[in-house]
Short mmCIF file of C-alpha atoms in Angstrom, two decimals:
data_model
loop_
_atom_site.label_atom_id
_atom_site.label_comp_id
_atom_site.label_asym_id
_atom_site.label_seq_id
_atom_site.Cartn_x
_atom_site.Cartn_y
_atom_site.Cartn_z
CA MET A 892 167.74 -210.83 -3.08
CA PRO A 893 170.79 -209.04 -1.60
CA ASP A 894 173.60 -210.96 0.06
CA ALA A 895 172.52 -209.64 3.47
CA ASP A 896 171.44 -212.04 6.18
CA PRO A 897 168.07 -213.44 4.98
CA ALA A 898 166.81 -213.50 8.55
CA ARG A 899 167.09 -209.67 8.44
CA ALA A 900 165.65 -209.27 4.93
CA THR A 901 163.11 -206.57 4.17
CA ALA A 902 159.45 -207.52 3.97
CA ARG A 903 159.51 -207.64 0.18
CA GLU A 904 162.81 -209.51 0.03
CA ALA A 905 161.34 -212.14 2.33
CA ILE A 906 158.32 -212.50 0.03
CA ALA A 907 160.57 -212.78 -3.03
CA LEU A 908 162.53 -215.53 -1.29
CA LEU A 909 159.35 -217.64 -1.57
CA THR A 910 157.66 -216.41 -4.72
CA GLY A 911 160.71 -215.84 -6.92
CA ALA A 912 159.87 -214.68 -10.42
CA THR A 913 156.18 -215.59 -10.09
CA GLY A 914 155.59 -212.28 -8.40
CA PHE A 915 153.39 -210.91 -5.67
CA THR A 916 150.18 -208.89 -5.89
CA GLU A 917 150.00 -206.41 -3.06
CA HIS A 918 146.72 -205.50 -1.37
CA ARG A 919 145.97 -202.54 0.88
CA PRO A 920 143.10 -202.00 3.32
CA PRO A 921 140.97 -198.86 3.05
CA PRO A 922 142.92 -195.90 4.48
CA ARG A 923 142.14 -194.98 8.06
CA PRO A 924 144.15 -191.93 9.13
CA LEU A 925 145.42 -191.73 12.67
CA PRO A 926 144.90 -188.61 14.78
CA PRO A 927 147.93 -186.29 15.08
CA ASP A 928 150.77 -188.17 16.80
CA GLY A 929 148.56 -191.24 17.07
CA PRO A 930 145.79 -192.25 19.50
CA LEU A 931 147.84 -191.17 22.53
CA GLY A 932 149.09 -187.90 21.08
CA TRP A 933 152.64 -189.19 21.63
CA SER A 934 154.96 -186.29 20.83
CA GLY A 935 157.14 -187.01 17.81
CA TYR A 936 155.24 -190.13 16.73
CA ASP A 937 154.20 -188.68 13.36
CA ALA A 938 157.80 -187.69 12.65
CA ALA A 939 159.04 -191.16 13.60
CA ARG A 940 156.56 -192.74 11.21
CA GLU A 941 157.64 -190.41 8.42
CA ARG A 942 161.31 -191.28 8.96
CA ALA A 943 160.47 -195.00 8.98
CA SER A 944 158.54 -194.64 5.73
CA ALA A 945 161.36 -192.69 4.06
CA ARG A 946 163.91 -195.26 5.19
CA THR A 947 161.97 -198.37 4.12
CA GLY A 948 159.65 -197.15 1.38
CA GLU A 949 156.71 -198.69 3.25
CA GLU A 950 153.56 -197.10 4.67
CA GLU A 951 153.34 -199.52 7.59
CA SER A 952 155.17 -202.43 9.22
CA VAL A 953 153.26 -205.13 7.31
CA VAL A 954 152.91 -205.83 3.58
CA TYR A 955 150.27 -208.33 2.44
CA GLY A 956 148.67 -209.74 -0.68
CA THR A 957 148.55 -212.85 -2.83
CA GLY A 958 151.28 -214.83 -4.52
CA VAL A 959 152.30 -218.23 -5.79
CA VAL A 960 154.82 -220.42 -3.96
CA GLY A 961 155.98 -223.47 -5.86
CA GLY A 962 152.88 -223.39 -8.00
CA ARG A 963 150.55 -223.11 -4.98
CA PRO A 964 148.45 -219.92 -4.66
CA CYS A 965 148.44 -218.45 -1.16
CA ALA A 966 147.89 -215.30 0.86
CA LEU A 967 151.13 -213.79 2.10
CA LEU A 968 151.91 -211.28 4.82
CA SER A 969 155.38 -210.03 5.65
CA PHE A 970 156.68 -207.79 8.42
CA GLU A 971 159.04 -204.91 7.70
CA PHE A 972 161.29 -204.74 10.75
CA GLY A 973 162.87 -201.52 9.49
CA PHE A 974 159.53 -199.77 10.06
CA LEU A 975 159.56 -199.05 13.79
CA GLY A 976 160.88 -202.52 14.60
CA GLY A 977 158.05 -204.28 12.80
CA SER A 978 155.81 -203.23 15.68
CA LEU A 979 152.04 -203.63 15.70
CA GLY A 980 149.89 -200.51 15.78
CA ARG A 981 146.29 -199.89 14.79
CA ASN A 982 147.04 -199.65 11.08
CA THR A 983 149.22 -202.76 11.31
CA GLY A 984 146.23 -204.52 12.83
CA ASP A 985 144.11 -203.36 9.89
CA ARG A 986 146.58 -204.97 7.48
CA LEU A 987 146.91 -208.19 9.44
CA ALA A 988 143.12 -208.57 9.77
CA ALA A 989 142.75 -207.86 6.04
CA ALA A 990 145.39 -210.49 5.19
CA TYR A 991 143.53 -213.15 7.16
CA GLU A 992 140.23 -212.06 5.58
CA LEU A 993 141.80 -212.26 2.12
CA ALA A 994 142.84 -215.85 2.81
CA LEU A 995 139.37 -216.64 4.15
CA THR A 996 137.34 -215.18 1.27
CA ARG A 997 139.56 -216.73 -1.40
CA ARG A 998 140.03 -219.99 0.51
CA LEU A 999 143.79 -219.78 0.41
CA PRO A 1000 146.42 -220.95 2.88
CA LEU A 1001 148.12 -218.11 4.75
CA VAL A 1002 151.91 -217.81 4.90
CA ALA A 1003 153.22 -215.25 7.40
CA LEU A 1004 156.84 -214.03 7.29
CA VAL A 1005 157.29 -212.61 10.77
CA ALA A 1006 159.90 -210.15 12.07
CA THR A 1007 158.60 -207.95 14.87
CA GLY A 1008 159.44 -206.54 18.25
CA GLY A 1009 155.83 -206.66 19.43
CA SER A 1010 153.19 -204.03 20.14
CA ARG A 1011 153.90 -200.36 19.34
CA MET A 1012 154.50 -198.45 22.55
CA GLN A 1013 153.52 -195.06 21.08
CA GLU A 1014 149.95 -196.32 20.57
CA GLY A 1015 149.54 -197.85 24.02
CA MET A 1016 146.49 -200.03 24.61
CA VAL A 1017 145.20 -199.34 21.11
CA ALA A 1018 148.27 -201.18 19.83
CA LEU A 1019 148.08 -203.97 22.38
CA THR A 1020 144.47 -204.82 21.52
CA GLN A 1021 145.49 -205.54 17.93
CA LEU A 1022 146.63 -208.91 19.26
CA GLN A 1023 143.00 -209.72 20.01
CA ARG A 1024 142.07 -208.81 16.43
CA VAL A 1025 144.78 -211.09 15.06
CA ALA A 1026 143.72 -213.95 17.33
CA ALA A 1027 140.09 -213.59 16.22
CA ALA A 1028 141.06 -213.51 12.54
CA SER A 1029 143.28 -216.56 12.97
CA THR A 1030 140.46 -218.41 14.70
CA ARG A 1031 138.07 -217.72 11.82
CA LEU A 1032 140.62 -219.04 9.34
CA ARG A 1033 141.14 -222.14 11.45
CA ALA A 1034 137.40 -222.76 11.68
CA ALA A 1035 137.19 -222.60 7.89
CA GLY A 1036 139.70 -225.42 7.56
CA LEU A 1037 142.44 -223.26 6.04
CA PRO A 1038 146.08 -223.77 7.03
CA GLN A 1039 148.46 -221.19 8.47
CA ILE A 1040 152.25 -221.36 8.12
CA ALA A 1041 154.57 -218.97 9.95
CA VAL A 1042 158.19 -218.36 9.01
CA VAL A 1043 159.84 -216.60 11.93
CA ARG A 1044 162.74 -214.31 11.05
CA ASP A 1045 165.11 -212.25 13.16
CA PRO A 1046 163.79 -211.04 15.52
CA THR A 1047 160.34 -212.40 16.29
CA THR A 1048 159.32 -211.40 19.79
CA GLY A 1049 156.45 -210.10 21.90
CA GLY A 1050 152.84 -210.22 20.81
CA GLY A 1051 153.73 -210.87 17.18
CA TRP A 1052 155.36 -214.16 18.20
CA ALA A 1053 152.46 -214.97 20.54
CA THR A 1054 149.84 -214.54 17.78
CA VAL A 1055 150.95 -214.62 14.15
CA GLY A 1056 154.02 -216.76 14.88
CA ALA A 1057 153.31 -219.32 17.58
CA GLY A 1058 149.61 -219.37 16.69
CA ALA A 1059 150.22 -220.87 13.24
CA ASP A 1060 149.65 -224.52 12.41
CA VAL A 1061 153.25 -224.97 11.31
CA VAL A 1062 156.14 -222.84 12.57
CA LEU A 1063 159.37 -222.70 10.56
CA ALA A 1064 162.33 -220.60 11.65
CA LEU A 1065 165.38 -219.19 9.90
CA PRO A 1066 168.70 -220.20 11.49
CA GLY A 1067 170.00 -217.89 14.19
CA ALA A 1068 166.78 -215.91 14.48
CA GLN A 1069 165.91 -214.46 17.86
CA VAL A 1070 162.54 -215.96 18.77
CA GLY A 1071 160.68 -215.56 22.04
CA PHE A 1072 157.95 -213.72 23.88
CA ALA A 1073 160.45 -211.62 25.82
CA GLY A 1074 162.52 -209.26 23.72
CA SER A 1075 166.21 -208.67 24.34
CA ARG A 1076 165.64 -205.53 26.44
CA VAL A 1077 162.96 -206.92 28.75
CA ARG A 1078 164.25 -210.37 29.68
CA PRO A 1079 166.27 -211.10 32.85
CA PRO A 1080 169.91 -210.06 32.49
CA ASP A 1081 171.16 -213.57 33.27
CA ALA A 1082 168.71 -215.32 30.88
CA ASP A 1083 170.18 -218.03 28.66
CA PRO A 1084 170.19 -216.55 25.14
CA TYR A 1085 169.80 -220.02 23.62
CA ALA A 1086 166.27 -220.22 25.02
CA TYR A 1087 165.36 -217.19 22.88
CA SER A 1088 166.83 -218.53 19.64
CA ALA A 1089 165.28 -220.45 16.77
CA GLU A 1090 167.39 -223.45 17.70
CA GLY A 1091 166.42 -223.22 21.37
CA GLN A 1092 162.74 -222.96 20.54
CA PHE A 1093 163.09 -226.02 18.31
CA ALA A 1094 164.71 -227.95 21.15
CA ALA A 1095 161.79 -226.94 23.39
CA GLY A 1096 159.20 -228.15 20.88
CA GLN A 1097 157.91 -224.68 19.95
CA VAL A 1098 159.24 -224.66 16.38
CA ASP A 1099 158.69 -227.45 13.86
CA ALA A 1100 161.88 -226.96 11.85
CA VAL A 1101 164.84 -224.61 11.47
CA VAL A 1102 165.17 -224.14 7.71
CA PRO A 1103 168.10 -222.52 5.87
CA ALA A 1104 167.05 -219.66 3.61
CA ASP A 1105 168.05 -221.50 0.43
CA GLU A 1106 165.72 -224.38 1.37
CA LEU A 1107 162.80 -222.26 2.51
CA ALA A 1108 160.86 -222.01 -0.75
CA ALA A 1109 161.01 -225.77 -1.35
CA THR A 1110 160.04 -226.51 2.26
CA VAL A 1111 157.07 -224.14 2.26
CA THR A 1112 155.97 -225.57 -1.10
CA GLN A 1113 155.89 -229.10 0.34
CA TRP A 1114 153.97 -227.92 3.38
CA LEU A 1115 151.42 -226.17 1.15
CA ARG A 1116 150.97 -229.39 -0.82
CA ALA A 1117 150.43 -231.37 2.36
CA LEU A 1118 148.21 -228.93 4.25
CA GLY A 1119 145.86 -228.10 1.41
CA PRO A 1120 143.04 -227.11 1.55
CA HIS A 1121 141.76 -230.54 0.54
CA GLU A 1122 138.36 -232.12 -0.04
CA ASP A 1123 137.23 -235.75 0.24
CA LEU A 1124 140.61 -237.43 0.61
CA PRO A 1125 140.50 -241.24 0.91
CA ALA A 1126 141.61 -243.10 4.02
CA ALA A 1127 145.31 -243.72 4.49
CA PRO A 1128 146.23 -247.07 2.92
CA VAL A 1129 147.50 -249.75 5.28
CA PRO A 1130 151.31 -249.90 5.04
CA ARG A 1131 152.80 -253.00 3.50
CA ALA A 1132 154.65 -255.43 5.75
CA LEU A 1133 158.42 -255.10 6.00
CA PRO A 1134 160.65 -258.11 6.60
CA THR A 1135 162.74 -258.56 9.71
CA ALA A 1136 166.43 -257.89 9.05
CA GLY A 1137 168.00 -260.97 7.51
CA ALA A 1138 164.67 -262.50 6.52
CA GLU A 1139 163.43 -262.98 2.98
CA PRO A 1140 160.30 -261.00 1.97
CA THR A 1141 157.19 -263.14 1.94
CA ALA A 1142 155.16 -263.76 -1.19
CA GLY A 1143 152.78 -260.89 -1.81
CA ALA A 1144 154.66 -258.63 0.64
CA GLY A 1145 154.65 -255.74 -1.77
CA THR A 1146 150.88 -255.55 -1.98
CA GLY A 1147 150.26 -254.09 1.46
CA SER A 1148 149.75 -250.54 0.24
CA ALA A 1149 146.12 -251.30 -0.51
CA ALA A 1150 143.64 -250.93 2.32
CA GLY A 1151 142.59 -254.20 3.93
CA VAL A 1152 145.67 -256.16 2.96
CA GLY A 1153 146.26 -259.26 5.06
CA THR A 1154 143.87 -261.70 6.61
CA GLU A 1155 140.46 -260.20 7.23
CA ALA A 1156 138.61 -260.88 10.43
CA GLY A 1157 136.61 -264.06 10.09
CA ALA A 1158 138.77 -265.38 7.25
CA GLY A 1159 139.98 -268.44 9.08
CA THR A 1160 142.64 -266.95 11.34
CA GLY A 1161 142.14 -268.98 14.45
CA PRO A 1162 144.53 -269.29 17.37
CA ALA A 1163 146.55 -272.07 15.75
CA ALA A 1164 150.00 -271.15 14.45
CA GLY A 1165 150.89 -271.40 10.80
CA THR A 1166 150.20 -269.43 7.68
CA GLY A 1167 147.04 -267.90 6.35
CA PRO A 1168 145.88 -266.33 3.11
CA ALA A 1169 146.99 -262.80 2.29
CA ALA A 1170 144.98 -260.38 0.18
CA GLY A 1171 147.62 -260.54 -2.54
CA GLY A 1172 147.21 -264.30 -2.83
CA GLY A 1173 150.54 -265.20 -1.21
CA PRO A 1174 150.99 -266.79 2.20
CA LEU A 1175 151.44 -264.85 5.39
CA ALA A 1176 154.74 -265.13 7.19
CA PRO A 1177 154.47 -267.79 9.91
CA LEU A 1178 152.32 -266.66 12.80
CA PRO A 1179 153.60 -267.09 16.37
CA GLY A 1180 152.59 -270.38 17.95
CA THR A 1181 152.47 -269.10 21.52
CA GLY A 1182 151.96 -265.88 23.38
CA ARG A 1183 155.56 -265.98 24.57
CA GLU A 1184 156.76 -266.25 20.96
CA ALA A 1185 154.58 -263.32 19.90
CA VAL A 1186 156.08 -261.14 22.61
CA ALA A 1187 159.62 -262.25 21.74
CA ARG A 1188 159.12 -261.44 18.06
CA ALA A 1189 157.70 -258.02 18.85
CA ARG A 1190 160.72 -257.29 21.05
CA ASP A 1191 163.26 -258.60 18.53
CA PRO A 1192 165.71 -255.73 17.82
CA ARG A 1193 165.95 -256.84 14.19
CA ARG A 1194 162.26 -256.16 13.61
CA PRO A 1195 161.52 -253.14 11.36
CA ARG A 1196 160.66 -250.03 13.34
CA ALA A 1197 158.60 -246.92 12.68
CA GLY A 1198 161.34 -245.12 10.77
CA ALA A 1199 161.58 -247.93 8.23
CA TYR A 1200 157.81 -248.08 7.78
CA LEU A 1201 157.55 -244.31 7.29
CA ALA A 1202 160.45 -244.27 4.82
CA ASP A 1203 158.76 -247.02 2.81
CA TYR A 1204 155.34 -245.36 2.94
CA PHE A 1205 156.12 -241.73 2.09
CA ALA A 1206 157.96 -239.97 -0.71
CA VAL A 1207 158.19 -236.80 1.43
CA ARG A 1208 157.94 -236.40 5.20
CA LEU A 1209 157.34 -233.08 6.96
CA PRO A 1210 157.80 -233.45 10.73
CA LEU A 1211 155.70 -231.64 13.31
CA HIS A 1212 158.01 -231.18 16.25
CA GLY A 1213 157.11 -230.91 19.91
CA ASP A 1214 154.06 -230.55 22.08
CA ARG A 1215 153.92 -226.72 22.13
CA SER A 1216 154.20 -226.94 25.92
CA GLY A 1217 157.98 -226.95 26.19
CA ALA A 1218 158.80 -230.62 25.64
CA THR A 1219 159.50 -233.23 22.99
CA ASP A 1220 159.49 -237.03 22.86
CA PRO A 1221 162.07 -238.51 20.47
CA GLY A 1222 160.27 -241.84 20.74
CA LEU A 1223 157.20 -240.57 18.90
CA LEU A 1224 157.28 -239.22 15.33
CA CYS A 1225 154.56 -236.87 14.08
CA GLY A 1226 153.96 -234.92 10.93
CA LEU A 1227 152.44 -234.90 7.48
CA GLY A 1228 153.75 -236.80 4.51
CA LEU A 1229 153.18 -237.07 0.78
CA ARG A 1230 152.92 -240.46 -0.89
CA THR A 1231 154.27 -241.13 -4.37
CA ASP A 1232 150.86 -240.32 -5.86
CA GLY A 1233 150.83 -236.99 -4.03
CA GLN A 1234 148.21 -237.96 -1.44
CA PRO A 1235 148.83 -236.27 1.90
CA VAL A 1236 148.59 -238.35 5.06
CA ALA A 1237 149.23 -237.27 8.64
CA TYR A 1238 151.25 -239.72 10.70
CA VAL A 1239 151.82 -240.49 14.36
CA ALA A 1240 154.33 -243.27 14.97
CA GLN A 1241 155.64 -244.82 18.17
CA CYS A 1242 159.26 -245.97 18.01
CA GLY A 1243 159.26 -248.85 20.48
CA THR A 1244 160.00 -246.82 23.62
CA PRO A 1245 157.66 -245.88 26.48
CA THR A 1246 155.71 -242.88 25.19
CA ARG A 1247 156.09 -239.73 27.27
CA PRO A 1248 153.42 -237.09 27.95
CA ALA A 1249 155.01 -234.76 25.39
CA GLY A 1250 154.60 -237.49 22.79
CA TYR A 1251 150.90 -237.88 23.49
CA ARG A 1252 150.37 -234.11 23.38
CA ALA A 1253 152.21 -233.94 20.04
CA ALA A 1254 150.08 -236.82 18.76
CA ALA A 1255 146.85 -235.08 19.77
CA ARG A 1256 148.06 -231.86 18.14
CA THR A 1257 148.80 -233.70 14.88
CA ILE A 1258 145.51 -235.60 14.81
CA ARG A 1259 143.44 -232.46 15.46
CA LEU A 1260 145.32 -230.50 12.81
CA ALA A 1261 144.75 -233.27 10.26
CA ASP A 1262 141.09 -233.48 11.21
CA ARG A 1263 140.58 -229.75 10.77
CA LEU A 1264 142.27 -229.78 7.36
CA GLY A 1265 140.60 -232.96 6.10
CA VAL A 1266 143.80 -235.02 5.94
CA PRO A 1267 143.57 -238.77 6.74
CA VAL A 1268 145.67 -240.11 9.60
CA LEU A 1269 147.98 -243.10 9.90
CA THR A 1270 149.13 -244.28 13.32
CA LEU A 1271 151.86 -246.84 13.90
CA VAL A 1272 151.63 -248.48 17.31
CA ASP A 1273 154.78 -249.77 18.95
CA THR A 1274 155.34 -249.17 22.65
CA PRO A 1275 155.71 -251.32 25.77
CA GLY A 1276 153.40 -248.75 27.33
CA ALA A 1277 153.23 -245.18 28.51
CA ALA A 1278 156.20 -243.84 30.48
CA ASN A 1279 155.50 -244.47 34.17
CA ASP A 1280 158.34 -242.68 35.97
CA ALA A 1281 157.80 -239.84 38.42
CA GLU A 1282 158.77 -237.22 35.85
CA ALA A 1283 156.08 -238.50 33.49
CA GLU A 1284 153.49 -238.27 36.25
CA ARG A 1285 154.51 -234.70 37.05
CA ALA A 1286 154.29 -233.87 33.34
CA GLY A 1287 150.65 -235.01 33.23
CA ALA A 1288 150.79 -238.51 31.75
CA GLY A 1289 147.15 -239.29 32.50
CA ALA A 1290 145.80 -236.06 31.05
CA ALA A 1291 148.00 -236.37 27.95
CA ILE A 1292 146.84 -239.94 27.27
CA ALA A 1293 143.22 -238.93 27.84
CA ASP A 1294 143.60 -236.10 25.34
CA THR A 1295 144.98 -238.49 22.73
CA PHE A 1296 142.06 -240.89 23.22
CA ALA A 1297 139.74 -237.89 22.78
CA ALA A 1298 141.50 -236.70 19.61
CA ILE A 1299 141.11 -240.13 17.99
CA ALA A 1300 137.50 -240.44 19.14
CA ALA A 1301 136.54 -237.01 17.80
CA ALA A 1302 138.31 -237.33 14.45
CA ARG A 1303 136.02 -236.94 11.46
CA VAL A 1304 138.72 -237.95 8.99
CA PRO A 1305 139.52 -241.67 8.62
CA VAL A 1306 142.22 -242.99 10.93
CA THR A 1307 144.17 -246.12 9.97
CA THR A 1308 146.30 -247.99 12.51
CA LEU A 1309 148.98 -250.62 12.02
CA VAL A 1310 150.46 -252.30 15.09
CA ILE A 1311 154.07 -252.97 14.09
CA GLY A 1312 155.49 -254.25 17.39
CA GLU A 1313 154.48 -254.01 21.01
CA GLY A 1314 150.97 -252.98 21.92
CA GLY A 1315 151.40 -252.23 25.58
CA SER A 1316 148.09 -251.50 27.29
CA GLY A 1317 146.40 -248.07 27.29
CA GLY A 1318 149.57 -246.29 26.27
CA ALA A 1319 149.34 -248.08 22.93
CA LEU A 1320 145.55 -248.19 22.67
CA ALA A 1321 145.37 -244.37 22.83
CA LEU A 1322 146.71 -244.30 19.26
CA ALA A 1323 144.66 -247.19 17.86
CA ALA A 1324 141.73 -246.52 15.54
CA PRO A 1325 138.52 -248.25 16.63
CA GLU A 1326 137.28 -250.52 13.83
CA ASN A 1327 140.32 -249.85 11.62
CA THR A 1328 143.34 -251.39 13.35
CA HIS A 1329 145.58 -253.88 11.57
CA VAL A 1330 148.49 -255.90 12.94
CA THR A 1331 151.72 -257.33 11.60
CA VAL A 1332 152.86 -260.92 12.17
CA ASP A 1333 155.56 -259.70 14.54
CA SER A 1334 153.28 -257.74 16.84
CA TYR A 1335 151.18 -258.30 19.93
CA PHE A 1336 148.61 -256.28 21.88
CA SER A 1337 147.74 -256.86 25.50
CA VAL A 1338 145.87 -255.33 28.39
CA ILE A 1339 149.16 -255.63 30.29
CA ALA A 1340 152.61 -257.06 29.70
CA PRO A 1341 152.66 -260.78 30.56
CA GLU A 1342 155.49 -260.31 33.09
CA LEU A 1343 153.47 -257.71 34.96
CA ALA A 1344 150.31 -259.80 34.76
CA ALA A 1345 152.14 -262.76 36.29
CA ALA A 1346 153.50 -260.56 39.05
CA ILE A 1347 150.07 -259.14 39.86
CA LEU A 1348 148.64 -262.66 39.95
CA LYS A 1349 151.55 -263.70 42.24
CA ARG A 1350 152.71 -266.31 39.76
CA PRO A 1351 156.36 -267.37 39.52
CA PRO A 1352 158.36 -266.12 36.51
CA SER A 1353 158.23 -269.62 35.06
CA GLU A 1354 154.51 -269.11 34.40
CA THR A 1355 154.94 -265.93 32.35
CA GLY A 1356 154.58 -267.87 29.09
CA ALA A 1357 151.36 -269.51 30.20
CA THR A 1358 150.08 -266.11 31.29
CA ALA A 1359 150.89 -264.72 27.84
CA ASP A 1360 148.83 -267.52 26.29
CA GLN A 1361 145.91 -266.73 28.59
CA LEU A 1362 146.02 -263.07 27.58
CA ARG A 1363 145.45 -264.04 23.91
CA LEU A 1364 147.73 -261.34 22.61
CA ARG A 1365 148.97 -262.92 19.34
CA PRO A 1366 148.08 -261.34 15.98
CA GLN A 1367 145.64 -264.15 15.13
CA ASP A 1368 144.03 -263.82 18.57
CA LEU A 1369 143.53 -260.10 18.00
CA VAL A 1370 141.73 -260.76 14.72
CA GLU A 1371 139.57 -263.49 16.25
CA LEU A 1372 138.66 -261.25 19.20
CA GLY A 1373 137.54 -258.53 16.78
CA PHE A 1374 140.16 -255.98 17.80
CA ALA A 1375 142.12 -256.16 14.55
CA ARG A 1376 140.69 -256.17 11.04
CA SER A 1377 143.59 -257.96 9.40
CA ILE A 1378 147.09 -259.37 9.71
CA VAL A 1379 149.49 -257.65 7.34
CA GLY A 1380 152.25 -260.06 6.40
#
């Protein structure tokens, strides 16, 4: 590939950036000639198309076909911005629809390399309605359980961004690319240019990652491995317990990667403190003796957090970033990962902070994507509760939590939950799998925080500990009550 800016590469250079020496097999739809000067009879349109073809060597603004990226077969489509600004006309729509159909009939993932200024003005409404064709083709691919990855180049604006780009399951962007619905000539003169950049769209949760060109092939390869298509994947194994900083690992602590590790419900884990049998044959770490102790251990800053659990669980992590509604929540991590054996698992992990509406929307997005693609889900619960400030209410906290409950309830793929710290009321429960939730020895789960319960009951602060005991929120209580299947320790 030439030394030119890869964000401004030609359509075929962009394809070669992914496929390398493995090559690309081009496809073409049946020819469908346009009337003279196009459907509107726009004077000079035929001449403009001829000049664009002579300049680029292409017949239209999109090239499509099949190729291999990192050993993974896929359908590829790539925009040629040098052909009338990569704009979408009727014949472009024919090629885009054919690319999606190619992916559908061969059951291949679709990778789109986008660089477009939007709909082609010289074809008027005929051009604009191609967006409806693209949306319909994308919907059929989605219904078939086939993934779509978009790589947005410079520039990606207008209807091409609003369909092929932003409509993909995963959106990657090249650094410095102009990305936005409004192109540079139609946005307000005082508009902040950062909002229309790859980096600005990432900050707003509209792009999953900004990827340098020399890392793009490897990144797309990992995403293709994770997204599939897959069939009959097993449930996500329960993560193994991690020791608190400064503590020695417990006997059998390394065996938690097998499902059901810990103390199964009904296996003698009553409310008394102490140790119990672990699936690996070693003892559990000491269980909390009181509700107050359980809460204190869950809030201990030395306790391992979501990042440590995810790093221990996955060989590769591929983050899904943002809620696609203009916001992000740094306290909730979402994405797909690959374990050492290559098994893909989708993850949603709370990081110990109050979860914001954007976090719940990102969680629901991740769970529904995994469900559509047949990828099992792992959730890590750790939050004092949902964010309850005025900004969270204005951002739709209730609706976002409800949508997360619905995503878990509707999931057809297995969902595995491990409570690794605080389980604060409905804001934590929204991410818990019914019938498949496990808890660590340094966790608790409660209908309400004991301090708030005491306040509601008009009890003095000195009775908070007794209130915590009444709530039966310890790990062993949760197993005995039937909420948790096992204690992982």
